[in-house]
Amino acid sequence: MPKPRIYFDYNASAPLSEAAREAVVAALNVTGNPSSVHQEGRAARALVESARRDVAALCGAKPDHVFFTSGATEAANTLLTPLYKMGRSELRLSHLYVSATEHPCMLSGGRFAAENMTVLPVDHQGIVDLDVLEQALKAHDKAKGLPLVAVQWANNETGVIQPVEKIGALVKAAGGFFIVDAVQAAGRIALDIAAASADYLILSSHKIGGPKGVGAVVAISDLVMPSALVRGGGQEKGHRAGTEALPLIAGFGAAAREALAAQQEGSNLPRWSDTIRTTIENGVRRLADDVLVHGDAVPRLPNTSFISLPGMKAETMQIAFDLGGIALSAGSACSSGKVGASHVLAAMGYEDECGALRVSTEKSATMQDAEAFLTIFERLVARRDQTRSQVQAQFSGESENNAA
């Protein structure tokens, strides 16, 4: 009987939780359209509003300030627009500021023209340069419109947690608006939209054990909202047209409810994942003294390690782990399976050839899983060192022949 595979790629997608699965199946049997006023429609609407309350509770927001999308990418493209509305009045945001380590859906700039976008540098640990941000905001021409700043709460590759409270304070002092991509942070650290000084959060269902294909924009208030990206029937109070994906939304709500309950019970990630991460990171350092654990000097998500082994390509290591029964990523899984250079590492100042493995775990991870990872890693180190020795021996032989 084959050994069960080990899943270390939760930052790409978490398995569907049982509660979310049950909610999806139950909602599939609800006939009505949430926009209909008859009994069947009201039953469907009740499920949507229940999920809205659960998603809002996960990040300390009001249910009326949550609207559902098809995922985080749509949420980002909705928010990244120069046109906002305050009631019926238009409000223009003239320039977008994003960090260099953002997810591609943020770095694309959404509906902003390229010339109206600034990419902010990060330091060697992946933290946004606050001095550069502050100076950029001071130099911003408010006569053209207000600034819009967008950063991740936690990076999808390194797990590095940004000082969102400090960033938010700078944005507020400049009279701007602040978007926080909380996709990876949700369910792993406590979220509070007000404490982060954020105007908007972005969430994704499948990162917290809900179904794929649904996400949300969470706003601090409904006073200022972006111009709708998807227009038509006026659903979601006009913020996102189209009949709500009832089963997906119901599953999202169940996953959010589970995530919040785990935090409130004290059984959230730090109690178990720090131990797994520490075992893995101490182990790889013991096996290779030149190994790099990116972002290890600053706060990170307790479930994430981003590891480079100099002299070994990330995709080569990823294949070896896959063949060994362990699923993980070489960087982020955001480009249809493409494995390439990490823009996150490039932004942090590492050389182009520096690839990395992302190990991202959850509650199901065991110490035996960590040891299995280290066993494969040890073989990779031995393979690399043998190749280096052979190259060195060949080089030494050629040098002696040339000398003779």
Short mmCIF file of C-alpha atoms in Angstrom, two decimals:
data_model
loop_
_atom_site.label_atom_id
_atom_site.label_comp_id
_atom_site.label_asym_id
_atom_site.label_seq_id
_atom_site.Cartn_x
_atom_site.Cartn_y
_atom_site.Cartn_z
CA MET A 1 0.00 0.00 0.00
CA PRO A 2 1.52 3.37 -1.01
CA LYS A 3 2.47 5.80 1.73
CA PRO A 4 0.10 8.77 2.10
CA ARG A 5 1.45 11.94 0.58
CA ILE A 6 2.45 14.89 2.75
CA TYR A 7 0.88 18.24 1.85
CA PHE A 8 3.15 21.21 2.61
CA ASP A 9 1.54 23.73 0.25
CA TYR A 10 -1.22 25.35 2.29
CA ASN A 11 -0.26 28.85 1.12
CA ALA A 12 -1.24 27.76 -2.39
CA SER A 13 -4.53 26.24 -1.27
CA ALA A 14 -5.85 24.62 1.88
CA PRO A 15 -7.87 21.40 1.67
CA LEU A 16 -11.61 21.91 1.95
CA SER A 17 -12.64 21.58 5.58
CA GLU A 18 -15.44 19.19 6.48
CA ALA A 19 -17.62 22.03 7.77
CA ALA A 20 -17.13 23.97 4.54
CA ARG A 21 -17.89 20.88 2.48
CA GLU A 22 -21.14 20.30 4.37
CA ALA A 23 -22.12 23.94 3.92
CA VAL A 24 -21.47 23.77 0.18
CA VAL A 25 -23.51 20.58 -0.23
CA ALA A 26 -26.40 21.95 1.84
CA ALA A 27 -26.45 25.17 -0.19
CA LEU A 28 -26.55 23.21 -3.45
CA ASN A 29 -30.00 22.04 -2.41
CA VAL A 30 -31.29 25.60 -1.93
CA THR A 31 -33.30 26.41 -5.04
CA GLY A 32 -33.96 30.12 -4.77
CA ASN A 33 -32.06 33.08 -6.16
CA PRO A 34 -30.85 35.32 -3.30
CA SER A 35 -32.37 38.32 -5.11
CA SER A 36 -35.87 36.81 -5.24
CA VAL A 37 -38.44 37.93 -2.67
CA HIS A 38 -40.37 34.67 -2.32
CA GLN A 39 -39.72 32.09 0.39
CA GLU A 40 -37.12 30.17 -1.62
CA GLY A 41 -35.28 33.37 -2.43
CA ARG A 42 -35.34 34.47 1.19
CA ALA A 43 -33.83 31.13 2.24
CA ALA A 44 -30.97 31.67 -0.21
CA ARG A 45 -30.51 35.26 0.97
CA ALA A 46 -30.33 34.07 4.58
CA LEU A 47 -27.37 31.82 3.73
CA VAL A 48 -25.53 34.68 2.01
CA GLU A 49 -26.08 37.02 4.94
CA SER A 50 -25.01 34.37 7.46
CA ALA A 51 -21.75 33.91 5.56
CA ARG A 52 -21.31 37.67 5.37
CA ARG A 53 -21.53 37.88 9.16
CA ASP A 54 -18.96 35.10 9.58
CA VAL A 55 -16.46 36.69 7.17
CA ALA A 56 -16.91 40.09 8.83
CA ALA A 57 -16.34 38.61 12.30
CA LEU A 58 -13.04 37.07 11.18
CA CYS A 59 -11.55 40.54 10.67
CA GLY A 60 -13.47 42.70 13.14
CA ALA A 61 -15.68 44.35 10.54
CA LYS A 62 -19.38 45.00 10.12
CA PRO A 63 -21.34 42.59 7.90
CA ASP A 64 -22.74 45.44 5.81
CA HIS A 65 -19.18 46.31 4.82
CA VAL A 66 -18.43 42.93 3.19
CA PHE A 67 -19.09 42.09 -0.44
CA PHE A 68 -18.27 38.85 -2.18
CA THR A 69 -16.21 38.39 -5.35
CA SER A 70 -14.98 35.44 -7.41
CA GLY A 71 -11.67 35.50 -5.51
CA ALA A 72 -8.82 37.68 -4.32
CA THR A 73 -7.70 38.63 -7.82
CA GLU A 74 -11.08 40.10 -8.66
CA ALA A 75 -11.16 41.82 -5.28
CA ALA A 76 -7.78 43.40 -6.00
CA ASN A 77 -8.80 44.56 -9.45
CA THR A 78 -11.97 46.03 -7.98
CA LEU A 79 -10.08 48.07 -5.40
CA LEU A 80 -7.16 49.11 -7.61
CA THR A 81 -9.01 51.86 -9.44
CA PRO A 82 -8.61 55.64 -9.63
CA LEU A 83 -12.38 56.08 -9.35
CA TYR A 84 -14.11 55.81 -5.98
CA LYS A 85 -17.46 57.10 -4.85
CA MET A 86 -18.42 58.91 -1.69
CA GLY A 87 -22.18 58.54 -1.78
CA ARG A 88 -23.11 59.79 -5.24
CA SER A 89 -20.03 61.98 -5.58
CA GLU A 90 -16.92 60.79 -7.39
CA LEU A 91 -13.60 60.71 -5.56
CA ARG A 92 -10.38 60.45 -7.56
CA LEU A 93 -7.30 58.58 -6.38
CA SER A 94 -4.48 59.70 -8.64
CA HIS A 95 -1.57 57.41 -7.77
CA LEU A 96 -1.05 53.84 -6.59
CA TYR A 97 1.81 52.79 -4.30
CA VAL A 98 2.52 49.05 -3.89
CA SER A 99 5.44 47.15 -2.42
CA ALA A 100 7.84 45.23 -4.65
CA THR A 101 6.97 41.89 -3.03
CA GLU A 102 3.23 42.02 -3.66
CA HIS A 103 1.23 39.26 -5.29
CA PRO A 104 1.03 39.69 -9.12
CA CYS A 105 -2.62 40.73 -8.88
CA MET A 106 -1.45 43.81 -6.97
CA LEU A 107 1.69 44.45 -9.01
CA SER A 108 -0.43 44.50 -12.17
CA GLY A 109 -1.83 47.83 -10.96
CA GLY A 110 -5.45 46.97 -11.69
CA ARG A 111 -7.16 49.88 -13.41
CA PHE A 112 -4.30 52.32 -12.83
CA ALA A 113 -2.12 53.36 -15.76
CA ALA A 114 1.54 52.34 -15.41
CA GLU A 115 2.68 55.95 -15.15
CA ASN A 116 0.39 56.43 -12.15
CA MET A 117 1.94 53.63 -10.14
CA THR A 118 5.01 53.47 -7.89
CA VAL A 119 6.63 50.25 -6.67
CA LEU A 120 8.07 50.67 -3.19
CA PRO A 121 11.36 48.94 -2.27
CA VAL A 122 11.75 46.45 0.57
CA ASP A 123 14.77 45.61 2.69
CA HIS A 124 16.73 42.34 2.71
CA GLN A 125 14.12 40.79 5.00
CA GLY A 126 11.21 41.86 2.79
CA ILE A 127 9.87 44.72 4.93
CA VAL A 128 8.59 47.80 3.12
CA ASP A 129 10.96 50.77 3.39
CA LEU A 130 8.85 53.09 5.53
CA ASP A 131 11.11 56.08 4.92
CA VAL A 132 10.68 55.78 1.16
CA LEU A 133 6.92 55.41 1.60
CA GLU A 134 6.73 58.44 3.86
CA GLN A 135 8.73 60.61 1.46
CA ALA A 136 6.65 59.43 -1.51
CA LEU A 137 3.44 60.32 0.30
CA LYS A 138 4.82 63.74 1.28
CA ALA A 139 5.72 64.40 -2.35
CA HIS A 140 2.33 63.23 -3.63
CA ASP A 141 0.43 65.92 -5.55
CA LYS A 142 -2.96 66.02 -3.85
CA ALA A 143 -4.22 68.51 -6.41
CA LYS A 144 -4.44 65.60 -8.85
CA GLY A 145 -6.13 63.27 -6.41
CA LEU A 146 -5.49 61.22 -3.27
CA PRO A 147 -2.87 58.47 -2.83
CA LEU A 148 -3.80 54.78 -2.68
CA VAL A 149 -1.40 52.39 -0.93
CA ALA A 150 -1.65 48.59 -1.19
CA VAL A 151 0.44 46.03 0.71
CA GLN A 152 0.16 42.44 1.87
CA TRP A 153 -0.36 41.77 5.55
CA ALA A 154 1.80 38.66 5.12
CA ASN A 155 3.79 37.64 2.06
CA ASN A 156 2.64 34.54 0.20
CA GLU A 157 6.20 33.25 -0.37
CA THR A 158 8.25 34.23 2.68
CA GLY A 159 5.43 34.60 5.22
CA VAL A 160 6.98 37.94 6.28
CA ILE A 161 4.46 40.07 8.17
CA GLN A 162 4.41 43.75 7.25
CA PRO A 163 4.05 46.43 9.96
CA VAL A 164 0.60 47.30 8.66
CA GLU A 165 -0.24 49.52 11.64
CA LYS A 166 2.78 51.75 10.92
CA ILE A 167 2.08 51.77 7.19
CA GLY A 168 -1.56 52.59 7.81
CA ALA A 169 -0.61 55.47 10.09
CA LEU A 170 1.58 56.99 7.37
CA VAL A 171 -1.19 56.63 4.81
CA LYS A 172 -3.78 58.24 7.10
CA ALA A 173 -1.42 61.12 7.88
CA ALA A 174 -1.16 61.75 4.13
CA GLY A 175 -4.93 61.64 3.68
CA GLY A 176 -4.77 58.51 1.54
CA PHE A 177 -6.53 55.18 1.36
CA PHE A 178 -5.01 51.88 2.45
CA ILE A 179 -5.67 48.42 0.98
CA VAL A 180 -4.35 45.37 2.84
CA ASP A 181 -4.12 42.00 1.11
CA ALA A 182 -4.95 39.71 4.05
CA VAL A 183 -5.24 36.53 2.00
CA GLN A 184 -2.35 34.69 3.67
CA ALA A 185 -2.80 36.26 7.10
CA ALA A 186 -6.45 35.23 7.53
CA GLY A 187 -6.82 32.28 9.87
CA ARG A 188 -3.13 32.37 10.81
CA ILE A 189 -2.87 35.59 12.77
CA ALA A 190 -5.61 37.71 14.34
CA LEU A 191 -7.07 40.28 11.95
CA ASP A 192 -8.54 43.62 12.96
CA ILE A 193 -9.29 46.00 10.11
CA ALA A 194 -9.51 49.04 12.40
CA ALA A 195 -6.29 48.28 14.30
CA ALA A 196 -4.48 47.98 10.98
CA SER A 197 -5.76 51.43 9.93
CA ALA A 198 -6.91 49.72 6.74
CA ASP A 199 -9.72 51.00 4.59
CA TYR A 200 -10.10 47.67 2.80
CA LEU A 201 -9.03 44.06 3.31
CA ILE A 202 -8.87 41.37 0.64
CA LEU A 203 -9.73 37.77 1.59
CA SER A 204 -9.77 34.44 -0.25
CA SER A 205 -11.89 31.46 0.76
CA HIS A 206 -9.65 28.59 -0.34
CA LYS A 207 -6.69 29.79 1.74
CA ILE A 208 -8.62 29.11 4.96
CA GLY A 209 -10.24 25.80 4.06
CA GLY A 210 -13.20 27.11 2.08
CA PRO A 211 -14.01 26.38 -1.59
CA LYS A 212 -12.11 27.88 -4.49
CA GLY A 213 -13.74 30.57 -6.61
CA VAL A 214 -14.91 33.00 -3.95
CA GLY A 215 -13.29 35.88 -2.08
CA ALA A 216 -14.30 39.12 -0.45
CA VAL A 217 -13.62 42.81 -0.09
CA VAL A 218 -14.01 43.95 3.52
CA ALA A 219 -14.30 47.71 4.08
CA ILE A 220 -13.92 49.74 7.25
CA SER A 221 -17.11 51.61 6.28
CA ASP A 222 -19.44 52.04 3.33
CA LEU A 223 -18.79 55.78 3.09
CA VAL A 224 -16.21 55.47 0.30
CA MET A 225 -16.34 52.53 -2.12
CA PRO A 226 -14.61 51.71 -5.41
CA SER A 227 -16.28 52.02 -8.76
CA ALA A 228 -17.66 48.56 -9.55
CA LEU A 229 -15.57 46.31 -11.75
CA VAL A 230 -18.41 43.89 -12.57
CA ARG A 231 -21.60 45.79 -13.38
CA GLY A 232 -25.11 44.71 -14.20
CA GLY A 233 -27.82 43.54 -11.87
CA GLY A 234 -26.93 45.51 -8.77
CA GLN A 235 -26.20 42.57 -6.47
CA GLU A 236 -23.96 43.09 -3.44
CA LYS A 237 -25.38 46.61 -3.11
CA GLY A 238 -24.06 47.45 -6.55
CA HIS A 239 -20.46 46.65 -5.67
CA ARG A 240 -20.38 43.40 -7.64
CA ALA A 241 -23.07 42.40 -10.12
CA GLY A 242 -24.09 38.83 -10.87
CA THR A 243 -26.09 36.24 -8.97
CA GLU A 244 -24.19 35.29 -5.84
CA ALA A 245 -22.40 31.91 -5.95
CA LEU A 246 -24.47 30.60 -3.06
CA PRO A 247 -22.71 27.25 -2.37
CA LEU A 248 -19.25 28.84 -2.53
CA ILE A 249 -20.24 31.73 -0.29
CA ALA A 250 -21.82 29.36 2.22
CA GLY A 251 -18.62 27.31 2.31
CA PHE A 252 -16.55 30.47 2.71
CA GLY A 253 -18.67 31.48 5.69
CA ALA A 254 -18.24 28.07 7.33
CA ALA A 255 -14.45 28.22 6.88
CA ALA A 256 -14.31 31.74 8.32
CA ARG A 257 -16.38 30.63 11.30
CA GLU A 258 -14.00 27.72 11.93
CA ALA A 259 -10.93 29.94 11.65
CA LEU A 260 -12.28 32.45 14.15
CA ALA A 261 -13.33 29.73 16.57
CA ALA A 262 -9.83 28.22 16.47
CA GLN A 263 -8.30 31.58 17.32
CA GLN A 264 -10.73 32.22 20.14
CA GLU A 265 -10.08 28.77 21.59
CA GLY A 266 -6.34 29.36 21.52
CA SER A 267 -5.75 26.50 19.11
CA ASN A 268 -4.53 28.64 16.26
CA LEU A 269 -1.29 28.12 14.36
CA PRO A 270 1.43 29.20 16.80
CA ARG A 271 0.64 26.34 19.19
CA TRP A 272 1.66 23.65 16.71
CA SER A 273 3.13 25.19 13.58
CA ASP A 274 6.03 26.97 15.28
CA THR A 275 7.28 23.56 16.41
CA ILE A 276 7.10 22.10 12.90
CA ARG A 277 8.72 25.17 11.35
CA THR A 278 11.48 25.26 13.96
CA THR A 279 12.22 21.57 13.41
CA ILE A 280 12.46 22.05 9.65
CA GLU A 281 14.54 25.22 9.78
CA ASN A 282 16.95 23.92 12.44
CA GLY A 283 17.23 20.71 10.46
CA VAL A 284 18.14 22.31 7.13
CA ARG A 285 20.71 24.53 8.86
CA ARG A 286 22.27 21.45 10.43
CA LEU A 287 22.43 19.68 7.07
CA ALA A 288 23.85 22.63 5.09
CA ASP A 289 25.66 25.53 6.73
CA ASP A 290 25.08 27.77 3.69
CA VAL A 291 21.30 27.30 3.56
CA LEU A 292 19.18 30.46 3.54
CA VAL A 293 15.87 30.89 5.37
CA HIS A 294 14.44 34.08 3.94
CA GLY A 295 12.89 36.65 6.27
CA ASP A 296 13.95 34.78 9.40
CA ALA A 297 15.00 37.95 11.24
CA VAL A 298 11.54 39.53 11.22
CA PRO A 299 8.02 38.40 12.21
CA ARG A 300 6.62 35.73 9.89
CA LEU A 301 3.55 33.56 9.63
CA PRO A 302 4.10 30.58 11.92
CA ASN A 303 3.33 28.11 9.13
CA THR A 304 5.71 29.37 6.42
CA SER A 305 9.39 28.79 5.56
CA PHE A 306 11.07 29.97 2.35
CA ILE A 307 14.33 28.05 1.97
CA SER A 308 17.20 28.33 -0.54
CA LEU A 309 20.00 25.81 -1.00
CA PRO A 310 22.79 27.55 -2.96
CA GLY A 311 23.91 25.53 -5.95
CA MET A 312 20.61 23.66 -6.27
CA LYS A 313 17.75 24.87 -8.46
CA ALA A 314 14.40 25.25 -6.72
CA GLU A 315 12.55 23.34 -9.43
CA THR A 316 15.00 20.43 -9.12
CA MET A 317 14.33 20.27 -5.40
CA GLN A 318 10.58 20.59 -5.91
CA ILE A 319 10.57 17.61 -8.29
CA ALA A 320 12.63 15.56 -5.83
CA PHE A 321 10.17 16.28 -3.03
CA ASP A 322 7.20 15.52 -5.27
CA LEU A 323 8.69 12.16 -6.23
CA GLY A 324 9.36 11.58 -2.54
CA GLY A 325 5.70 12.12 -1.68
CA ILE A 326 5.81 15.72 -0.43
CA ALA A 327 3.89 18.54 -2.14
CA LEU A 328 5.37 22.01 -1.82
CA SER A 329 6.05 25.02 -4.04
CA ALA A 330 9.06 26.65 -5.62
CA GLY A 331 7.87 30.19 -4.98
CA SER A 332 4.15 30.92 -5.24
CA ALA A 333 1.57 28.97 -7.22
CA CYS A 334 0.10 31.94 -9.07
CA SER A 335 1.17 31.44 -12.69
CA SER A 336 -0.59 28.30 -13.90
CA GLY A 337 2.10 25.95 -12.63
CA LYS A 338 4.99 27.96 -14.05
CA VAL A 339 8.23 27.74 -12.08
CA GLY A 340 10.45 30.77 -12.53
CA ALA A 341 12.58 33.28 -10.71
CA SER A 342 10.94 34.71 -7.60
CA HIS A 343 10.23 38.42 -7.89
CA VAL A 344 10.00 38.44 -4.09
CA LEU A 345 13.62 37.30 -3.71
CA ALA A 346 14.73 39.73 -6.42
CA ALA A 347 13.07 42.58 -4.54
CA MET A 348 14.82 41.46 -1.34
CA GLY A 349 18.18 41.78 -3.07
CA TYR A 350 19.00 38.15 -3.84
CA GLU A 351 20.60 37.09 -7.10
CA ASP A 352 18.40 35.97 -9.98
CA GLU A 353 19.62 32.38 -9.72
CA CYS A 354 18.62 32.16 -6.05
CA GLY A 355 15.54 29.97 -6.09
CA ALA A 356 13.66 28.82 -3.02
CA LEU A 357 11.28 26.19 -1.72
CA ARG A 358 8.17 27.31 0.11
CA VAL A 359 7.11 25.02 2.92
CA SER A 360 3.65 25.97 4.22
CA THR A 361 1.92 23.74 6.75
CA GLU A 362 -1.29 23.52 8.74
CA LYS A 363 -2.74 21.70 11.75
CA SER A 364 -2.48 18.27 10.15
CA ALA A 365 1.34 18.46 9.99
CA THR A 366 3.27 16.11 12.27
CA MET A 367 6.85 15.77 13.46
CA GLN A 368 7.08 12.65 11.28
CA ASP A 369 6.21 14.84 8.28
CA ALA A 370 8.98 17.24 9.23
CA GLU A 371 11.47 14.39 9.54
CA ALA A 372 10.40 13.03 6.13
CA PHE A 373 11.08 16.47 4.65
CA LEU A 374 14.55 16.55 6.22
CA THR A 375 15.38 13.07 4.92
CA ILE A 376 14.79 14.20 1.32
CA PHE A 377 16.57 17.49 1.94
CA GLU A 378 19.62 15.59 3.24
CA ARG A 379 19.76 13.59 0.00
CA LEU A 380 19.61 16.81 -2.00
CA VAL A 381 22.48 18.31 -0.02
CA ALA A 382 24.55 15.17 -0.58
CA ARG A 383 23.75 15.27 -4.30
CA ARG A 384 24.79 18.91 -4.52
CA ASP A 385 28.00 18.38 -2.57
CA GLN A 386 28.93 15.35 -4.72
CA THR A 387 28.43 17.37 -7.88
CA ARG A 388 30.56 20.19 -6.48
CA SER A 389 33.33 17.73 -5.56
CA GLN A 390 33.30 16.21 -9.04
CA VAL A 391 33.49 19.63 -10.68
CA GLN A 392 36.30 20.67 -8.36
CA ALA A 393 38.22 17.46 -9.06
CA GLN A 394 37.80 17.92 -12.78
CA PHE A 395 38.96 21.53 -12.56
CA SER A 396 42.00 20.53 -10.48
CA GLY A 397 42.95 17.83 -13.01
CA GLU A 398 42.72 20.23 -15.91
CA SER A 399 44.88 22.75 -14.03
CA GLU A 400 47.58 20.11 -13.38
CA ASN A 401 47.58 19.04 -17.04
CA ASN A 402 47.91 22.63 -18.19
CA ALA A 403 50.81 23.17 -15.79
CA ALA A 404 52.57 20.09 -17.13
#
